[in-house]
Amino acid sequence: MMNAFDALFRPFDLGPLHLRGRIVMAPMTRWKSPDQFPGPDVAAYYRRRAENGVALIVTEGTTIDHPTSSYSVRVPAFHGAALDGWRRVVDGVHEAGSRIVPQIWHVGPMRHPSNDYPNRHLPNASPSGLFRPGGKQASAPLTRAEIKEIADSFARAAADARALGFDGVEIHGAHGYILDAFLWEGLNIREDEYGGDAVARTRFAVEVVSAVRAAVGADFPVILRVSQWKQQDYGARLAETPEMLKAIFQPIADAGVDMFHCSQRRYWEPEFPGSDMNLAGWMRRLLGKPTITVGSVGMAGPMSVTDVGERAEVSTDLAPLIARLEAGEFDLVAVGRSLLADPEWARKLREGRLDQLKPFTKEALDILY
């Protein structure tokens, strides 16, 4: 019997990466790794999603070995002793039949004094020393040597991902973090080769992707997460037109990106006037690379159109999403808060148990269901 959600469970291949379906677990920071170590509870949390039909898991952001990469000692690292914890995560997900990639991360200017981050004596890493556009300079701009150190750190993390048995790697290049800070005119006012116009500002991202590609080889999938919006400004945009979007991301794609993970707060919103296509659709059309869409999938009510909120009711009206998927607008669908609250979300869809889907509540942020 046909299921309305069958399209979400059709296989997909990204080079050597074979996925049993199109549902991706989106990366979500959980603050549940004391001393930056992902323990058995973290491994079980990811395995539950794999056991219930999620095809690809993108881990929460996990920080590279650069000394200012993290904004909390409760966020997992991707170096040193923490790698042993990640090995158990990988093994559990594979045993359950799914694939997994780590999201490797440097928070850049986003460390905040209220957080318990490592190496508090060191300044934040920012292209021009800014946290927000027009704000007070909080630190010295990164030097060329420091920029290279960060790129090399991403490369080491990617090599470790391959050595641990992950199925690929995702570089976090969105939301105002380090790569995005260099791309964003509001934070990058440098006058050297790492600043300039929108295309010139891609230099750091190109160097990071190139270093990662060189570290992992040609046959290891590299995903890049991108966004227009920033945590410092939800209305911020890197590109106002499709032509500018292509100009910015073409050199980054050419450096070695296999797939773009396109972050929107609401997947159904059109990216540019005159078309219903979202960001993932435009990136796929312009760059010829597969894409992942994300943004409030499976959610209804206030939380799908505001900030975190208290509660979001379940939406089972995924017909518009599936129509876009079947039309080839994007290739994979990442699910965040719906999967955070309900580890069986994918299985329940497949089995038609829609009345058993659990709504997202604020309490879900504090528990590794």
GROMACS .gro file of C-alpha atoms in nm:
model
  369
    1MET     CA    1   0.000   0.000   0.000
    2MET     CA    2   0.132   0.345  -0.090
    3ASN     CA    3   0.215   0.576   0.198
    4ALA     CA    4   0.187   0.953   0.160
    5PHE     CA    5   0.539   0.980   0.297
    6ASP     CA    6   0.707   0.718   0.077
    7ALA     CA    7   0.925   0.975  -0.098
    8LEU     CA    8   1.103   1.039   0.231
    9PHE     CA    9   1.215   0.676   0.243
   10ARG     CA   10   1.359   0.635  -0.106
   11PRO     CA   11   1.733   0.568  -0.123
   12PHE     CA   12   1.983   0.835  -0.215
   13ASP     CA   13   2.351   0.816  -0.303
   14LEU     CA   14   2.611   1.087  -0.256
   15GLY     CA   15   2.916   0.935  -0.418
   16PRO     CA   16   3.016   0.644  -0.194
   17LEU     CA   17   2.759   0.741   0.069
   18HIS     CA   18   2.446   0.526   0.036
   19LEU     CA   19   2.143   0.639   0.233
   20ARG     CA   20   1.833   0.427   0.288
   21GLY     CA   21   1.608   0.734   0.280
   22ARG     CA   22   1.589   1.111   0.261
   23ILE     CA   23   1.539   1.204   0.629
   24VAL     CA   24   1.837   1.367   0.799
   25MET     CA   25   1.872   1.447   1.167
   26ALA     CA   26   1.965   1.814   1.178
   27PRO     CA   27   2.256   1.924   1.400
   28MET     CA   28   2.131   2.056   1.734
   29THR     CA   29   2.356   2.167   2.019
   30ARG     CA   30   2.252   1.981   2.335
   31TRP     CA   31   2.501   2.097   2.604
   32LYS     CA   32   2.510   1.738   2.737
   33SER     CA   33   2.882   1.657   2.707
   34PRO     CA   34   3.056   1.746   3.036
   35ASP     CA   35   3.423   1.833   2.989
   36GLN     CA   36   3.353   1.830   2.615
   37PHE     CA   37   3.322   1.448   2.610
   38PRO     CA   38   3.022   1.280   2.441
   39GLY     CA   39   2.930   1.003   2.682
   40PRO     CA   40   2.717   0.687   2.659
   41ASP     CA   41   2.395   0.888   2.690
   42VAL     CA   42   2.492   1.092   2.383
   43ALA     CA   43   2.573   0.774   2.190
   44ALA     CA   44   2.235   0.625   2.287
   45TYR     CA   45   2.056   0.947   2.186
   46TYR     CA   46   2.191   0.929   1.830
   47ARG     CA   47   2.143   0.553   1.805
   48ARG     CA   48   1.772   0.585   1.888
   49ARG     CA   49   1.718   0.803   1.582
   50ALA     CA   50   1.905   0.553   1.365
   51GLU     CA   51   1.701   0.263   1.502
   52ASN     CA   52   1.384   0.450   1.407
   53GLY     CA   53   1.458   0.515   1.043
   54VAL     CA   54   1.662   0.834   1.016
   55ALA     CA   55   1.887   0.778   0.714
   56LEU     CA   56   2.163   1.028   0.791
   57ILE     CA   57   2.258   1.182   1.123
   58VAL     CA   58   2.447   1.510   1.131
   59THR     CA   59   2.583   1.542   1.482
   60GLU     CA   60   2.548   1.851   1.692
   61GLY     CA   61   2.827   2.099   1.634
   62THR     CA   62   3.152   1.954   1.766
   63THR     CA   63   3.448   2.183   1.804
   64ILE     CA   64   3.785   2.161   1.632
   65ASP     CA   65   4.115   2.173   1.820
   66HIS     CA   66   4.176   2.545   1.783
   67PRO     CA   67   4.192   2.700   2.134
   68THR     CA   68   3.901   2.944   2.082
   69SER     CA   69   3.670   2.715   1.884
   70SER     CA   70   3.423   2.638   2.166
   71TYR     CA   71   3.175   2.843   2.365
   72SER     CA   72   3.108   2.588   2.641
   73VAL     CA   73   3.280   2.304   2.821
   74ARG     CA   74   2.945   2.122   2.793
   75VAL     CA   75   2.957   2.120   2.414
   76PRO     CA   76   3.142   1.818   2.267
   77ALA     CA   77   3.487   1.856   2.121
   78PHE     CA   78   3.626   1.674   1.819
   79HIS     CA   79   3.982   1.622   1.933
   80GLY     CA   80   4.177   1.451   2.210
   81ALA     CA   81   3.992   1.224   2.449
   82ALA     CA   82   3.655   1.319   2.303
   83LEU     CA   83   3.734   1.116   1.990
   84ASP     CA   84   3.688   0.796   2.191
   85GLY     CA   85   3.334   0.906   2.271
   86TRP     CA   86   3.263   0.979   1.906
   87ARG     CA   87   3.391   0.635   1.807
   88ARG     CA   88   3.115   0.481   2.020
   89VAL     CA   89   2.859   0.714   1.861
   90VAL     CA   90   2.965   0.603   1.512
   91ASP     CA   91   2.958   0.234   1.603
   92GLY     CA   92   2.608   0.259   1.752
   93VAL     CA   93   2.461   0.442   1.454
   94HIS     CA   94   2.617   0.198   1.208
   95GLU     CA   95   2.491  -0.102   1.404
   96ALA     CA   96   2.141   0.045   1.372
   97GLY     CA   97   2.175   0.072   0.993
   98SER     CA   98   2.219   0.447   0.945
   99ARG     CA   99   2.498   0.678   0.832
  100ILE     CA  100   2.651   0.963   1.028
  101VAL     CA  101   2.870   1.268   0.973
  102PRO     CA  102   3.009   1.505   1.237
  103GLN     CA  103   2.948   1.875   1.207
  104ILE     CA  104   3.289   2.028   1.270
  105TRP     CA  105   3.271   2.376   1.412
  106HIS     CA  106   3.449   2.689   1.523
  107VAL     CA  107   3.220   2.940   1.693
  108GLY     CA  108   3.432   3.238   1.586
  109PRO     CA  109   3.300   3.559   1.745
  110MET     CA  110   3.014   3.385   1.929
  111ARG     CA  111   3.182   3.312   2.264
  112HIS     CA  112   2.998   3.511   2.531
  113PRO     CA  113   3.120   3.604   2.882
  114SER     CA  114   2.812   3.440   3.039
  115ASN     CA  115   2.913   3.099   2.905
  116ASP     CA  116   3.159   2.853   3.058
  117TYR     CA  117   3.391   2.830   2.760
  118PRO     CA  118   3.748   2.695   2.754
  119ASN     CA  119   4.050   2.925   2.738
  120ARG     CA  120   3.867   3.228   2.869
  121HIS     CA  121   4.192   3.427   2.869
  122LEU     CA  122   4.204   3.421   2.488
  123PRO     CA  123   4.009   3.665   2.268
  124ASN     CA  124   3.738   3.553   2.029
  125ALA     CA  125   3.830   3.479   1.669
  126SER     CA  126   3.669   3.724   1.429
  127PRO     CA  127   3.781   3.852   1.089
  128SER     CA  128   3.772   4.214   1.207
  129GLY     CA  129   3.731   4.174   1.582
  130LEU     CA  130   3.354   4.240   1.570
  131PHE     CA  131   3.062   4.048   1.719
  132ARG     CA  132   2.788   4.237   1.539
  133PRO     CA  133   2.782   4.488   1.254
  134GLY     CA  134   2.862   4.839   1.367
  135GLY     CA  135   2.945   4.724   1.718
  136LYS     CA  136   3.246   4.796   1.930
  137GLN     CA  137   3.563   4.611   1.831
  138ALA     CA  138   3.595   4.334   2.089
  139SER     CA  139   3.926   4.183   1.982
  140ALA     CA  140   4.207   4.230   1.734
  141PRO     CA  141   4.139   4.107   1.381
  142LEU     CA  142   4.277   3.763   1.309
  143THR     CA  143   4.625   3.762   1.163
  144ARG     CA  144   4.708   3.565   0.849
  145ALA     CA  145   4.893   3.310   1.064
  146GLU     CA  146   4.590   3.269   1.291
  147ILE     CA  147   4.364   3.224   0.990
  148LYS     CA  148   4.585   2.945   0.861
  149GLU     CA  149   4.586   2.780   1.205
  150ILE     CA  150   4.206   2.764   1.201
  151ALA     CA  151   4.197   2.618   0.850
  152ASP     CA  152   4.454   2.357   0.950
  153SER     CA  153   4.246   2.270   1.256
  154PHE     CA  154   3.940   2.205   1.039
  155ALA     CA  155   4.153   1.977   0.822
  156ARG     CA  156   4.274   1.776   1.122
  157ALA     CA  157   3.918   1.731   1.243
  158ALA     CA  158   3.806   1.609   0.901
  159ALA     CA  159   4.094   1.360   0.887
  160ASP     CA  160   3.997   1.233   1.233
  161ALA     CA  161   3.637   1.193   1.115
  162ARG     CA  162   3.751   0.965   0.838
  163ALA     CA  163   3.982   0.770   1.069
  164LEU     CA  164   3.700   0.714   1.319
  165GLY     CA  165   3.475   0.562   1.052
  166PHE     CA  166   3.232   0.848   0.994
  167ASP     CA  167   3.062   0.848   0.653
  168GLY     CA  168   3.154   1.204   0.562
  169VAL     CA  169   3.195   1.540   0.731
  170GLU     CA  170   2.991   1.859   0.754
  171ILE     CA  171   3.165   2.194   0.795
  172HIS     CA  172   2.959   2.451   0.984
  173GLY     CA  173   2.962   2.759   0.762
  174ALA     CA  174   2.640   2.926   0.878
  175HIS     CA  175   2.468   3.134   1.149
  176GLY     CA  176   2.739   3.391   1.215
  177TYR     CA  177   3.012   3.145   1.313
  178ILE     CA  178   3.368   3.168   1.182
  179LEU     CA  179   3.324   3.088   0.810
  180ASP     CA  180   3.005   3.289   0.792
  181ALA     CA  181   3.169   3.580   0.972
  182PHE     CA  182   3.423   3.606   0.692
  183LEU     CA  183   3.148   3.590   0.428
  184TRP     CA  184   2.933   3.853   0.596
  185GLU     CA  185   3.000   4.214   0.502
  186GLY     CA  186   2.879   4.324   0.844
  187LEU     CA  187   3.160   4.142   1.028
  188ASN     CA  188   3.434   4.135   0.765
  189ILE     CA  189   3.566   4.486   0.704
  190ARG     CA  190   3.922   4.373   0.640
  191GLU     CA  191   4.130   4.551   0.378
  192ASP     CA  192   4.366   4.263   0.298
  193GLU     CA  193   4.311   3.960   0.071
  194TYR     CA  194   4.056   3.812   0.318
  195GLY     CA  195   3.826   4.115   0.289
  196GLY     CA  196   3.684   4.314   0.002
  197ASP     CA  197   3.375   4.247  -0.204
  198ALA     CA  198   3.141   3.950  -0.165
  199VAL     CA  199   3.352   3.719  -0.381
  200ALA     CA  200   3.682   3.826  -0.226
  201ARG     CA  201   3.540   3.750   0.119
  202THR     CA  202   3.505   3.382   0.020
  203ARG     CA  203   3.882   3.333   0.043
  204PHE     CA  204   3.879   3.191   0.397
  205ALA     CA  205   3.593   2.951   0.325
  206VAL     CA  206   3.769   2.835   0.009
  207GLU     CA  207   4.088   2.772   0.207
  208VAL     CA  208   3.903   2.576   0.475
  209VAL     CA  209   3.718   2.358   0.224
  210SER     CA  210   4.038   2.303   0.025
  211ALA     CA  211   4.226   2.200   0.339
  212VAL     CA  212   3.949   1.961   0.440
  213ARG     CA  213   3.934   1.809   0.092
  214ALA     CA  214   4.311   1.757   0.088
  215ALA     CA  215   4.293   1.590   0.431
  216VAL     CA  216   4.016   1.341   0.348
  217GLY     CA  217   4.076   1.265  -0.019
  218ALA     CA  218   3.845   1.273  -0.317
  219ASP     CA  219   3.612   0.991  -0.210
  220PHE     CA  220   3.492   1.121   0.128
  221PRO     CA  221   3.174   1.333   0.119
  222VAL     CA  222   3.213   1.693   0.233
  223ILE     CA  223   2.897   1.886   0.324
  224LEU     CA  224   2.887   2.259   0.396
  225ARG     CA  225   2.613   2.416   0.606
  226VAL     CA  226   2.521   2.764   0.490
  227SER     CA  227   2.262   3.028   0.574
  228GLN     CA  228   2.163   3.378   0.489
  229TRP     CA  229   2.040   3.459   0.844
  230LYS     CA  230   2.273   3.509   1.138
  231GLN     CA  231   2.218   3.476   1.510
  232GLN     CA  232   2.323   3.840   1.541
  233ASP     CA  233   2.064   3.943   1.279
  234TYR     CA  234   1.786   3.712   1.158
  235GLY     CA  235   1.725   3.944   0.862
  236ALA     CA  236   2.085   3.944   0.740
  237ARG     CA  237   2.159   3.825   0.386
  238LEU     CA  238   2.477   3.738   0.203
  239ALA     CA  239   2.305   3.765  -0.135
  240GLU     CA  240   2.006   3.968  -0.253
  241THR     CA  241   1.989   3.799  -0.595
  242PRO     CA  242   2.044   3.452  -0.739
  243GLU     CA  243   2.337   3.588  -0.941
  244MET     CA  244   2.513   3.704  -0.625
  245LEU     CA  245   2.438   3.376  -0.446
  246LYS     CA  246   2.608   3.187  -0.728
  247ALA     CA  247   2.903   3.428  -0.735
  248ILE     CA  248   2.963   3.374  -0.363
  249PHE     CA  249   2.925   2.998  -0.344
  250GLN     CA  250   3.067   2.884  -0.679
  251PRO     CA  251   3.433   2.918  -0.570
  252ILE     CA  252   3.351   2.747  -0.241
  253ALA     CA  253   3.177   2.462  -0.424
  254ASP     CA  254   3.471   2.429  -0.661
  255ALA     CA  255   3.707   2.395  -0.364
  256GLY     CA  256   3.555   2.057  -0.282
  257VAL     CA  257   3.198   2.071  -0.147
  258ASP     CA  258   2.981   1.771  -0.241
  259MET     CA  259   2.655   1.888  -0.086
  260PHE     CA  260   2.515   2.207   0.068
  261HIS     CA  261   2.302   2.198   0.383
  262CYS     CA  262   2.087   2.510   0.348
  263SER     CA  263   1.957   2.647   0.675
  264GLN     CA  264   1.631   2.840   0.679
  265ARG     CA  265   1.413   2.903   0.981
  266ARG     CA  266   1.108   2.797   0.774
  267TYR     CA  267   1.171   2.573   0.474
  268TRP     CA  268   0.862   2.693   0.285
  269GLU     CA  269   0.973   3.054   0.255
  270PRO     CA  270   1.088   3.165  -0.091
  271GLU     CA  271   1.445   3.289  -0.107
  272PHE     CA  272   1.408   3.548  -0.383
  273PRO     CA  273   1.111   3.740  -0.529
  274GLY     CA  274   0.944   3.588  -0.831
  275SER     CA  275   0.991   3.223  -0.735
  276ASP     CA  276   0.862   2.987  -0.467
  277MET     CA  277   1.199   2.808  -0.443
  278ASN     CA  278   1.370   2.806  -0.108
  279LEU     CA  279   1.741   2.846  -0.038
  280ALA     CA  280   1.817   2.477  -0.094
  281GLY     CA  281   1.638   2.490  -0.429
  282TRP     CA  282   1.834   2.790  -0.550
  283MET     CA  283   2.167   2.647  -0.437
  284ARG     CA  284   2.094   2.321  -0.619
  285ARG     CA  285   1.988   2.499  -0.938
  286LEU     CA  286   2.275   2.747  -0.942
  287LEU     CA  287   2.561   2.520  -0.839
  288GLY     CA  288   2.452   2.178  -0.966
  289LYS     CA  289   2.523   2.020  -0.627
  290PRO     CA  290   2.282   1.813  -0.414
  291THR     CA  291   2.125   2.000  -0.124
  292ILE     CA  292   1.959   1.942   0.214
  293THR     CA  293   1.666   2.160   0.315
  294VAL     CA  294   1.581   2.233   0.678
  295GLY     CA  295   1.354   2.457   0.881
  296SER     CA  296   1.050   2.379   1.102
  297VAL     CA  297   0.971   2.048   0.929
  298GLY     CA  298   0.682   1.870   1.101
  299MET     CA  299   0.592   2.164   1.322
  300ALA     CA  300   0.285   2.384   1.342
  301GLY     CA  301   0.173   2.673   1.556
  302PRO     CA  302   0.366   2.967   1.698
  303MET     CA  303   0.699   2.792   1.734
  304SER     CA  304   0.731   2.737   1.361
  305VAL     CA  305   0.718   3.109   1.295
  306THR     CA  306   0.886   3.260   1.601
  307ASP     CA  307   1.191   3.200   1.812
  308VAL     CA  308   1.229   2.901   2.045
  309GLY     CA  309   0.896   2.946   2.226
  310GLU     CA  310   0.734   2.706   2.470
  311ARG     CA  311   0.559   2.452   2.252
  312ALA     CA  312   0.492   2.362   1.889
  313GLU     CA  313   0.208   2.141   1.778
  314VAL     CA  314   0.265   1.856   1.536
  315SER     CA  315   0.206   1.915   1.166
  316THR     CA  316   0.145   1.610   0.949
  317ASP     CA  317   0.081   1.818   0.639
  318LEU     CA  318   0.407   1.739   0.466
  319ALA     CA  319   0.254   1.730   0.118
  320PRO     CA  320   0.412   2.064   0.014
  321LEU     CA  321   0.752   1.947   0.135
  322ILE     CA  322   0.724   1.613  -0.045
  323ALA     CA  323   0.606   1.781  -0.364
  324ARG     CA  324   0.919   1.995  -0.362
  325LEU     CA  325   1.135   1.689  -0.294
  326GLU     CA  326   0.978   1.492  -0.578
  327ALA     CA  327   1.016   1.790  -0.811
  328GLY     CA  328   1.390   1.787  -0.746
  329GLU     CA  329   1.407   2.119  -0.564
  330PHE     CA  330   1.633   1.953  -0.304
  331ASP     CA  331   1.755   1.602  -0.228
  332LEU     CA  332   1.737   1.547   0.147
  333VAL     CA  333   1.521   1.681   0.429
  334ALA     CA  334   1.673   1.764   0.767
  335VAL     CA  335   1.446   1.751   1.070
  336GLY     CA  336   1.538   1.929   1.393
  337ARG     CA  337   1.302   1.991   1.684
  338SER     CA  338   1.047   1.732   1.570
  339LEU     CA  339   1.317   1.463   1.599
  340LEU     CA  340   1.457   1.613   1.916
  341ALA     CA  341   1.122   1.566   2.090
  342ASP     CA  342   1.030   1.234   1.929
  343PRO     CA  343   1.309   0.987   1.838
  344GLU     CA  344   1.047   0.770   1.660
  345TRP     CA  345   0.928   1.052   1.434
  346ALA     CA  346   1.050   0.891   1.110
  347ARG     CA  347   0.921   0.544   1.197
  348LYS     CA  348   0.580   0.679   1.293
  349LEU     CA  349   0.551   0.855   0.958
  350ARG     CA  350   0.643   0.541   0.770
  351GLU     CA  351   0.399   0.326   0.967
  352GLY     CA  352   0.116   0.579   0.950
  353ARG     CA  353   0.104   0.630   1.328
  354LEU     CA  354   0.048   1.001   1.295
  355ASP     CA  355  -0.174   1.023   1.601
  356GLN     CA  356   0.125   0.912   1.810
  357LEU     CA  357   0.363   1.189   1.704
  358LYS     CA  358   0.483   1.395   1.998
  359PRO     CA  359   0.480   1.776   1.998
  360PHE     CA  360   0.789   1.977   2.073
  361THR     CA  361   0.797   2.138   2.416
  362LYS     CA  362   1.055   2.353   2.586
  363GLU     CA  363   1.132   2.066   2.823
  364ALA     CA  364   1.273   1.864   2.532
  365LEU     CA  365   1.572   2.097   2.527
  366ASP     CA  366   1.683   1.963   2.865
  367ILE     CA  367   1.646   1.589   2.800
  368LEU     CA  368   1.826   1.346   2.568
  369TYR     CA  369   1.515   1.152   2.464
   0.00000   0.00000   0.00000
